[in-house]
Coordinates of N, CA and C in Angstrom, one line a residue:
M1218 N -6.1 16.2 -49.6 CA -6.7 17.4 -50.1 C -6.1 18.5 -49.2
P1219 N -5.6 19.6 -49.7 CA -5.1 20.7 -48.9 C -6.2 21.4 -48.1
L1220 N -5.8 22.0 -47.0 CA -6.7 22.9 -46.3 C -7.1 24.1 -47.0
Q1221 N -8.3 24.6 -46.8 CA -8.8 25.7 -47.6 C -8.4 27.1 -46.8
G1222 N -7.1 27.3 -46.7 CA -6.7 28.6 -46.1 C -6.4 28.5 -44.6
R1223 N -5.7 29.5 -44.2 CA -5.3 29.6 -42.8 C -6.5 29.5 -41.8
G1224 N -6.4 28.8 -40.8 CA -7.4 28.7 -39.8 C -8.5 27.7 -40.1
S1225 N -8.4 27.0 -41.2 CA -9.4 25.9 -41.5 C -9.3 24.8 -40.4
R1226 N -10.5 24.3 -40.1 CA -10.5 23.2 -39.1 C -10.6 21.8 -39.8
V1227 N -9.7 20.9 -39.3 CA -9.8 19.6 -39.9 C -10.9 18.8 -39.1
I1228 N -11.0 19.0 -37.8 CA -11.9 18.4 -37.0 C -13.0 19.4 -36.6
D1229 N -14.3 18.9 -36.8 CA -15.4 19.7 -36.4 C -15.4 20.0 -34.9
P1230 N -15.7 21.3 -34.5 CA -15.6 21.5 -33.0 C -16.6 20.7 -32.2
R1231 N -17.6 20.1 -32.8 CA -18.5 19.2 -32.1 C -18.1 17.8 -32.1
W1232 N -17.0 17.4 -32.6 CA -16.5 16.1 -32.8 C -16.7 15.2 -31.5
S1233 N -16.1 15.7 -30.5 CA -16.1 14.9 -29.2 C -17.6 14.8 -28.7
N1234 N -18.3 15.9 -28.8 CA -19.7 15.9 -28.3 C -20.6 14.9 -28.9
V1235 N -20.4 14.6 -30.2 CA -21.1 13.7 -30.9 C -20.8 12.2 -30.5
H1236 N -19.5 12.0 -30.2 CA -19.1 10.6 -29.9 C -19.2 10.3 -28.4
R1237 N -19.4 11.2 -27.5 CA -19.4 10.9 -26.1 C -20.5 10.0 -25.7
P1238 N -21.8 10.1 -26.2 CA -22.8 9.1 -25.9 C -22.5 7.7 -26.2
T1239 N -21.8 7.5 -27.4 CA -21.4 6.2 -27.8 C -20.3 5.6 -26.8
A1240 N -19.4 6.4 -26.5 CA -18.3 6.0 -25.5 C -19.0 5.5 -24.2
T1241 N -19.9 6.3 -23.7 CA -20.5 6.0 -22.4 C -21.4 4.7 -22.6
A1242 N -22.1 4.6 -23.7 CA -23.0 3.4 -23.9 C -22.2 2.1 -24.1
T1243 N -20.9 2.2 -24.4 CA -20.1 1.0 -24.5 C -19.4 0.6 -23.2
M1244 N -19.5 1.3 -22.2 CA -18.9 1.0 -20.9 C -19.7 -0.1 -20.3
N1245 N -19.0 -1.2 -19.9 CA -19.7 -2.4 -19.5 C -19.5 -2.8 -18.1
A1246 N -19.0 -1.9 -17.3 CA -18.9 -2.0 -15.8 C -19.6 -0.9 -15.1
E1247 N -19.7 -1.0 -13.8 CA -20.2 0.1 -13.0 C -19.4 0.3 -11.8
C1248 N -19.3 1.6 -11.4 CA -18.4 1.9 -10.3 C -19.0 3.1 -9.4
V1249 N -18.5 3.2 -8.2 CA -18.9 4.3 -7.4 C -17.5 5.0 -7.0
I1250 N -17.5 6.3 -7.2 CA -16.3 7.0 -6.8 C -16.6 7.9 -5.6
T1251 N -15.8 7.8 -4.6 CA -16.0 8.6 -3.4 C -14.7 9.4 -3.1
H1252 N -14.8 10.4 -2.3 CA -13.7 11.2 -1.8 C -13.9 11.7 -0.4
Q1253 N -12.9 11.6 0.4 CA -13.0 12.1 1.8 C -13.0 13.6 1.8
T1254 N -14.2 14.2 2.1 CA -14.2 15.6 2.2 C -14.4 16.2 3.6
D1255 N -14.7 15.3 4.5 CA -14.9 15.6 5.9 C -13.6 15.3 6.7
A1256 N -13.1 16.1 7.5 CA -11.9 16.0 8.2 C -12.0 14.9 9.3
G1257 N -13.2 14.5 9.7 CA -13.3 13.5 10.7 C -13.2 14.2 12.1
T1258 N -13.3 13.3 13.1 CA -13.3 13.8 14.5 C -12.3 13.1 15.4
T1259 N -11.8 13.7 16.4 CA -11.0 13.1 17.4 C -11.7 13.2 18.8
D1260 N -11.9 12.0 19.4 CA -12.6 12.1 20.7 C -11.6 12.5 21.8
G1261 N -12.1 12.5 23.1 CA -11.3 13.0 24.2 C -10.1 12.1 24.5
D1262 N -10.2 10.8 24.1 CA -9.1 9.9 24.3 C -8.1 9.9 23.2
G1263 N -8.3 10.8 22.2 CA -7.4 10.9 21.1 C -7.6 9.9 19.9
N1264 N -8.8 9.2 20.0 CA -9.1 8.3 18.9 C -9.7 9.0 17.7
Y1265 N -9.1 8.8 16.6 CA -9.6 9.5 15.4 C -10.7 8.6 14.6
T1266 N -11.8 9.3 14.3 CA -12.8 8.6 13.4 C -12.9 9.4 12.2
P1267 N -12.6 8.7 11.0 CA -12.7 9.5 9.8 C -14.2 9.8 9.5
G1268 N -14.3 10.9 8.7 CA -15.6 11.4 8.3 C -16.2 10.5 7.2
N1269 N -17.4 10.7 6.9 CA -18.1 10.0 5.8 C -17.6 10.5 4.4
P1270 N -17.2 9.6 3.5 CA -16.8 10.0 2.2 C -18.0 10.5 1.4
A1271 N -17.8 11.5 0.5 CA -18.9 12.0 -0.3 C -18.8 11.2 -1.6
T1272 N -20.0 10.8 -2.1 CA -20.1 10.1 -3.4 C -20.0 11.1 -4.5
L1273 N -19.0 11.0 -5.4 CA -18.9 11.9 -6.5 C -19.5 11.4 -7.8
Y1274 N -19.5 10.1 -8.0 CA -19.9 9.5 -9.2 C -20.4 8.1 -8.9
A1275 N -21.5 7.7 -9.5 CA -22.0 6.4 -9.5 C -22.6 6.1 -10.9
G1276 N -22.0 5.2 -11.6 CA -22.5 4.9 -12.9 C -21.6 4.1 -13.8
P1277 N -21.8 4.1 -15.1 CA -21.0 3.2 -16.0 C -19.5 3.6 -16.0
C1278 N -18.7 2.6 -16.3 CA -17.3 2.8 -16.4 C -16.7 1.6 -17.2
R1279 N -15.4 1.8 -17.6 CA -14.7 0.8 -18.3 C -13.4 0.7 -17.6
V1280 N -12.9 -0.5 -17.3 CA -11.6 -0.7 -16.6 C -10.7 -1.5 -17.5
L1281 N -9.5 -0.9 -17.7 CA -8.4 -1.6 -18.5 C -7.2 -1.6 -17.7
S1282 N -6.5 -2.8 -17.7 CA -5.2 -2.9 -17.0 C -4.1 -2.2 -17.9
L1283 N -3.3 -1.5 -17.2 CA -2.2 -0.8 -17.9 C -0.9 -1.6 -17.6
S1284 N -0.8 -2.8 -18.2 CA 0.2 -3.7 -17.8 C 1.6 -3.2 -18.1
Q1285 N 1.8 -2.3 -19.0 CA 3.1 -1.7 -19.3 C 3.4 -0.6 -18.3
D1286 N 2.5 -0.3 -17.4 CA 2.7 0.7 -16.4 C 2.7 0.2 -15.0
E1287 N 3.6 -0.7 -14.6 CA 3.6 -1.3 -13.3 C 4.6 -0.5 -12.5
A1288 N 4.3 -0.5 -11.2 CA 5.2 0.1 -10.2 C 5.7 -0.9 -9.3
V1289 N 7.0 -0.9 -9.0 CA 7.6 -1.9 -8.1 C 8.1 -1.1 -6.9
D1290 N 7.7 -1.5 -5.7 CA 8.2 -0.9 -4.5 C 9.0 -1.9 -3.7
L1291 N 10.1 -1.4 -3.1 CA 10.8 -2.2 -2.2 C 10.4 -2.0 -0.8
I1292 N 9.9 -3.0 -0.1 CA 9.5 -2.9 1.3 C 10.4 -3.9 2.0
G1293 N 11.3 -3.3 2.7 CA 12.4 -4.1 3.4 C 13.1 -4.8 2.3
E1294 N 13.2 -6.2 2.3 CA 13.9 -6.9 1.3 C 12.9 -7.5 0.3
A1295 N 11.6 -7.2 0.4 CA 10.6 -7.7 -0.5 C 10.2 -6.7 -1.6
Q1296 N 10.0 -7.2 -2.7 CA 9.5 -6.4 -3.8 C 7.9 -6.5 -3.9
E1297 N 7.3 -5.4 -4.1 CA 5.8 -5.5 -4.3 C 5.5 -4.8 -5.5
T1298 N 4.7 -5.5 -6.4 CA 4.4 -4.9 -7.7 C 2.9 -4.4 -7.6
H1299 N 2.8 -3.1 -8.1 CA 1.4 -2.5 -8.1 C 1.0 -2.3 -9.6
H1300 N -0.1 -2.8 -9.9 CA -0.6 -2.7 -11.3 C -1.5 -1.4 -11.4
R1301 N -1.3 -0.8 -12.5 CA -2.1 0.4 -12.7 C -3.2 0.1 -13.7
Y1302 N -4.3 0.9 -13.5 CA -5.5 0.7 -14.4 C -6.0 2.0 -14.9
R1303 N -6.6 2.0 -16.0 CA -7.3 3.1 -16.6 C -8.8 2.9 -16.3
V1304 N -9.4 3.7 -15.5 CA -10.9 3.7 -15.3 C -11.5 4.8 -16.1
S1305 N -12.4 4.5 -17.1 CA -13.0 5.6 -17.9 C -14.4 5.8 -17.4
I1306 N -14.8 7.0 -17.2 CA -16.2 7.3 -16.8 C -16.8 8.3 -17.8
S1307 N -18.1 8.6 -17.6 CA -18.7 9.6 -18.5 C -18.0 10.9 -18.5
Y1308 N -17.8 11.5 -19.6 CA -17.1 12.7 -19.8 C -17.7 13.8 -18.9
D1309 N -19.0 13.9 -18.8 CA -19.7 15.0 -18.1 C -19.8 14.8 -16.6
A1310 N -19.1 13.8 -16.0 CA -19.1 13.6 -14.6 C -18.4 14.8 -13.9
V1311 N -18.7 14.9 -12.6 CA -18.1 16.0 -11.8 C -16.6 15.8 -11.8
E1312 N -15.8 16.8 -11.5 CA -14.4 16.7 -11.4 C -14.0 15.7 -10.4
I1313 N -13.1 14.8 -10.7 CA -12.6 13.8 -9.8 C -11.3 14.1 -9.3
P1314 N -11.1 14.3 -8.0 CA -9.8 14.7 -7.4 C -8.8 13.5 -7.3
I1315 N -7.5 13.8 -7.3 CA -6.5 12.9 -7.0 C -6.8 12.3 -5.6
N1316 N -6.5 11.0 -5.4 CA -6.7 10.2 -4.2 C -8.2 9.8 -4.0
A1317 N -9.1 10.1 -4.9 CA -10.4 9.7 -4.8 C -10.4 8.1 -4.8
S1318 N -11.4 7.5 -4.3 CA -11.5 6.0 -4.3 C -12.5 5.5 -5.3
V1319 N -12.1 4.6 -6.1 CA -13.0 4.0 -7.1 C -13.3 2.5 -6.7
H1320 N -14.6 2.2 -6.6 CA -15.0 0.8 -6.2 C -15.8 0.3 -7.3
I1321 N -15.4 -0.8 -7.8 CA -16.1 -1.5 -8.9 C -17.3 -2.3 -8.4
T1322 N -18.5 -2.0 -8.8 CA -19.7 -2.7 -8.2 C -20.3 -3.7 -9.2
L1323 N -20.0 -3.6 -10.5 CA -20.5 -4.6 -11.5 C -19.6 -4.6 -12.6
A1324 N -19.3 -5.8 -13.1 CA -18.4 -6.0 -14.3 C -18.6 -7.4 -14.8
P1325 N -18.4 -7.6 -16.2 CA -18.5 -8.9 -16.7 C -17.4 -9.9 -16.2
D1326 N -16.2 -9.3 -15.8 CA -15.2 -10.1 -15.1 C -15.4 -10.1 -13.7
A1327 N -15.9 -11.3 -13.1 CA -16.3 -11.4 -11.7 C -15.1 -11.0 -10.8
G1328 N -13.9 -11.2 -11.2 CA -12.7 -10.9 -10.4 C -12.5 -9.4 -10.3
L1329 N -13.2 -8.6 -11.0 CA -13.0 -7.2 -11.0 C -14.0 -6.6 -10.0
V1330 N -15.1 -7.3 -9.7 CA -16.2 -6.8 -8.8 C -15.6 -6.8 -7.4
G1331 N -15.8 -5.6 -6.7 CA -15.2 -5.5 -5.4 C -13.9 -4.9 -5.3
K1332 N -13.2 -4.8 -6.4 CA -11.9 -4.1 -6.4 C -12.0 -2.7 -6.1
A1333 N -10.9 -2.2 -5.4 CA -10.9 -0.8 -5.1 C -9.6 -0.2 -5.6
F1334 N -9.7 1.0 -6.2 CA -8.6 1.7 -6.8 C -8.5 3.2 -6.2
R1335 N -7.3 3.7 -6.3 CA -7.0 5.1 -5.9 C -6.6 5.9 -7.1
V1336 N -7.3 7.0 -7.3 CA -7.0 7.8 -8.5 C -5.6 8.5 -8.3
I1337 N -4.7 8.3 -9.2 CA -3.4 9.0 -9.1 C -3.2 10.0 -10.2
S1338 N -4.1 10.0 -11.2 CA -3.9 11.0 -12.3 C -5.3 11.1 -13.1
V1339 N -5.6 12.3 -13.5 CA -6.8 12.5 -14.3 C -6.4 13.0 -15.7
A1340 N -6.8 12.4 -16.8 CA -6.4 12.8 -18.1 C -7.3 13.9 -18.6
Y1341 N -6.7 14.9 -19.2 CA -7.4 16.0 -19.8 C -6.9 16.1 -21.3
G1342 N -7.7 16.6 -22.2 CA -7.3 16.8 -23.5 C -8.3 17.6 -24.3
S1343 N -7.9 18.1 -25.5 CA -8.8 18.9 -26.3 C -9.8 18.1 -27.0
E1344 N -9.6 16.8 -27.2 CA -10.5 16.0 -27.9 C -10.7 14.7 -27.0
Q1345 N -11.8 14.6 -26.2 CA -12.0 13.5 -25.4 C -13.5 13.1 -25.5
W1346 N -13.7 11.8 -25.4 CA -15.0 11.2 -25.4 C -15.4 10.7 -24.1
Q1347 N -14.5 10.6 -23.1 CA -14.8 10.1 -21.8 C -13.7 10.6 -20.9
R1348 N -13.9 10.5 -19.6 CA -12.9 11.0 -18.6 C -12.1 9.8 -18.2
D1349 N -10.8 9.9 -18.4 CA -9.9 8.8 -18.0 C -9.2 9.1 -16.7
L1350 N -9.3 8.1 -15.8 CA -8.6 8.2 -14.5 C -7.5 7.1 -14.5
V1351 N -6.3 7.4 -14.2 CA -5.3 6.5 -14.0 C -5.3 6.1 -12.5
C1352 N -5.3 4.8 -12.2 CA -5.5 4.4 -10.8 C -4.5 3.3 -10.4
D1353 N -4.2 3.2 -9.1 CA -3.5 2.1 -8.5 C -4.5 1.3 -7.8
E1354 N -4.3 0.0 -7.8 CA -5.1 -0.9 -7.0 C -4.8 -0.7 -5.5
R1355 N -5.8 -0.7 -4.6 CA -5.5 -0.4 -3.2 C -6.3 -1.4 -2.4
E1356 N -5.8 -1.5 -1.1 CA -6.5 -2.4 -0.1 C -7.5 -1.5 0.7
D1357 N -8.6 -2.1 0.9 CA -9.6 -1.3 1.8 C -9.4 -1.7 3.3

């Protein structure tokens, strides 16, 4: 069916708003996202103590492996493969900065619980039901 004139909308402007609660309700894991906002302190002997990280988000999430998006680093003569993950959180969460830490606290896959990720990219779009974070697995 042709559009009814110039400027007609194919998608209702409330499309994403209507679907966001469903996207959040289907998230089957939980995570805590923190970010270092305090510069920390250095004592008289030059020992650095990092500041306390601020909690930006604690709630439902979905974690998917991005197997087609692996990174290979050469460390000396050894190769190290880093897997990337997409961690989706509620759309209305606060803005999550690059390098924030994501800690999985609950998941149906027991191997996922306790994993830590570093946010390397945040996806934005004109139609979104959730906030997608692209992450690298990291060591704590």
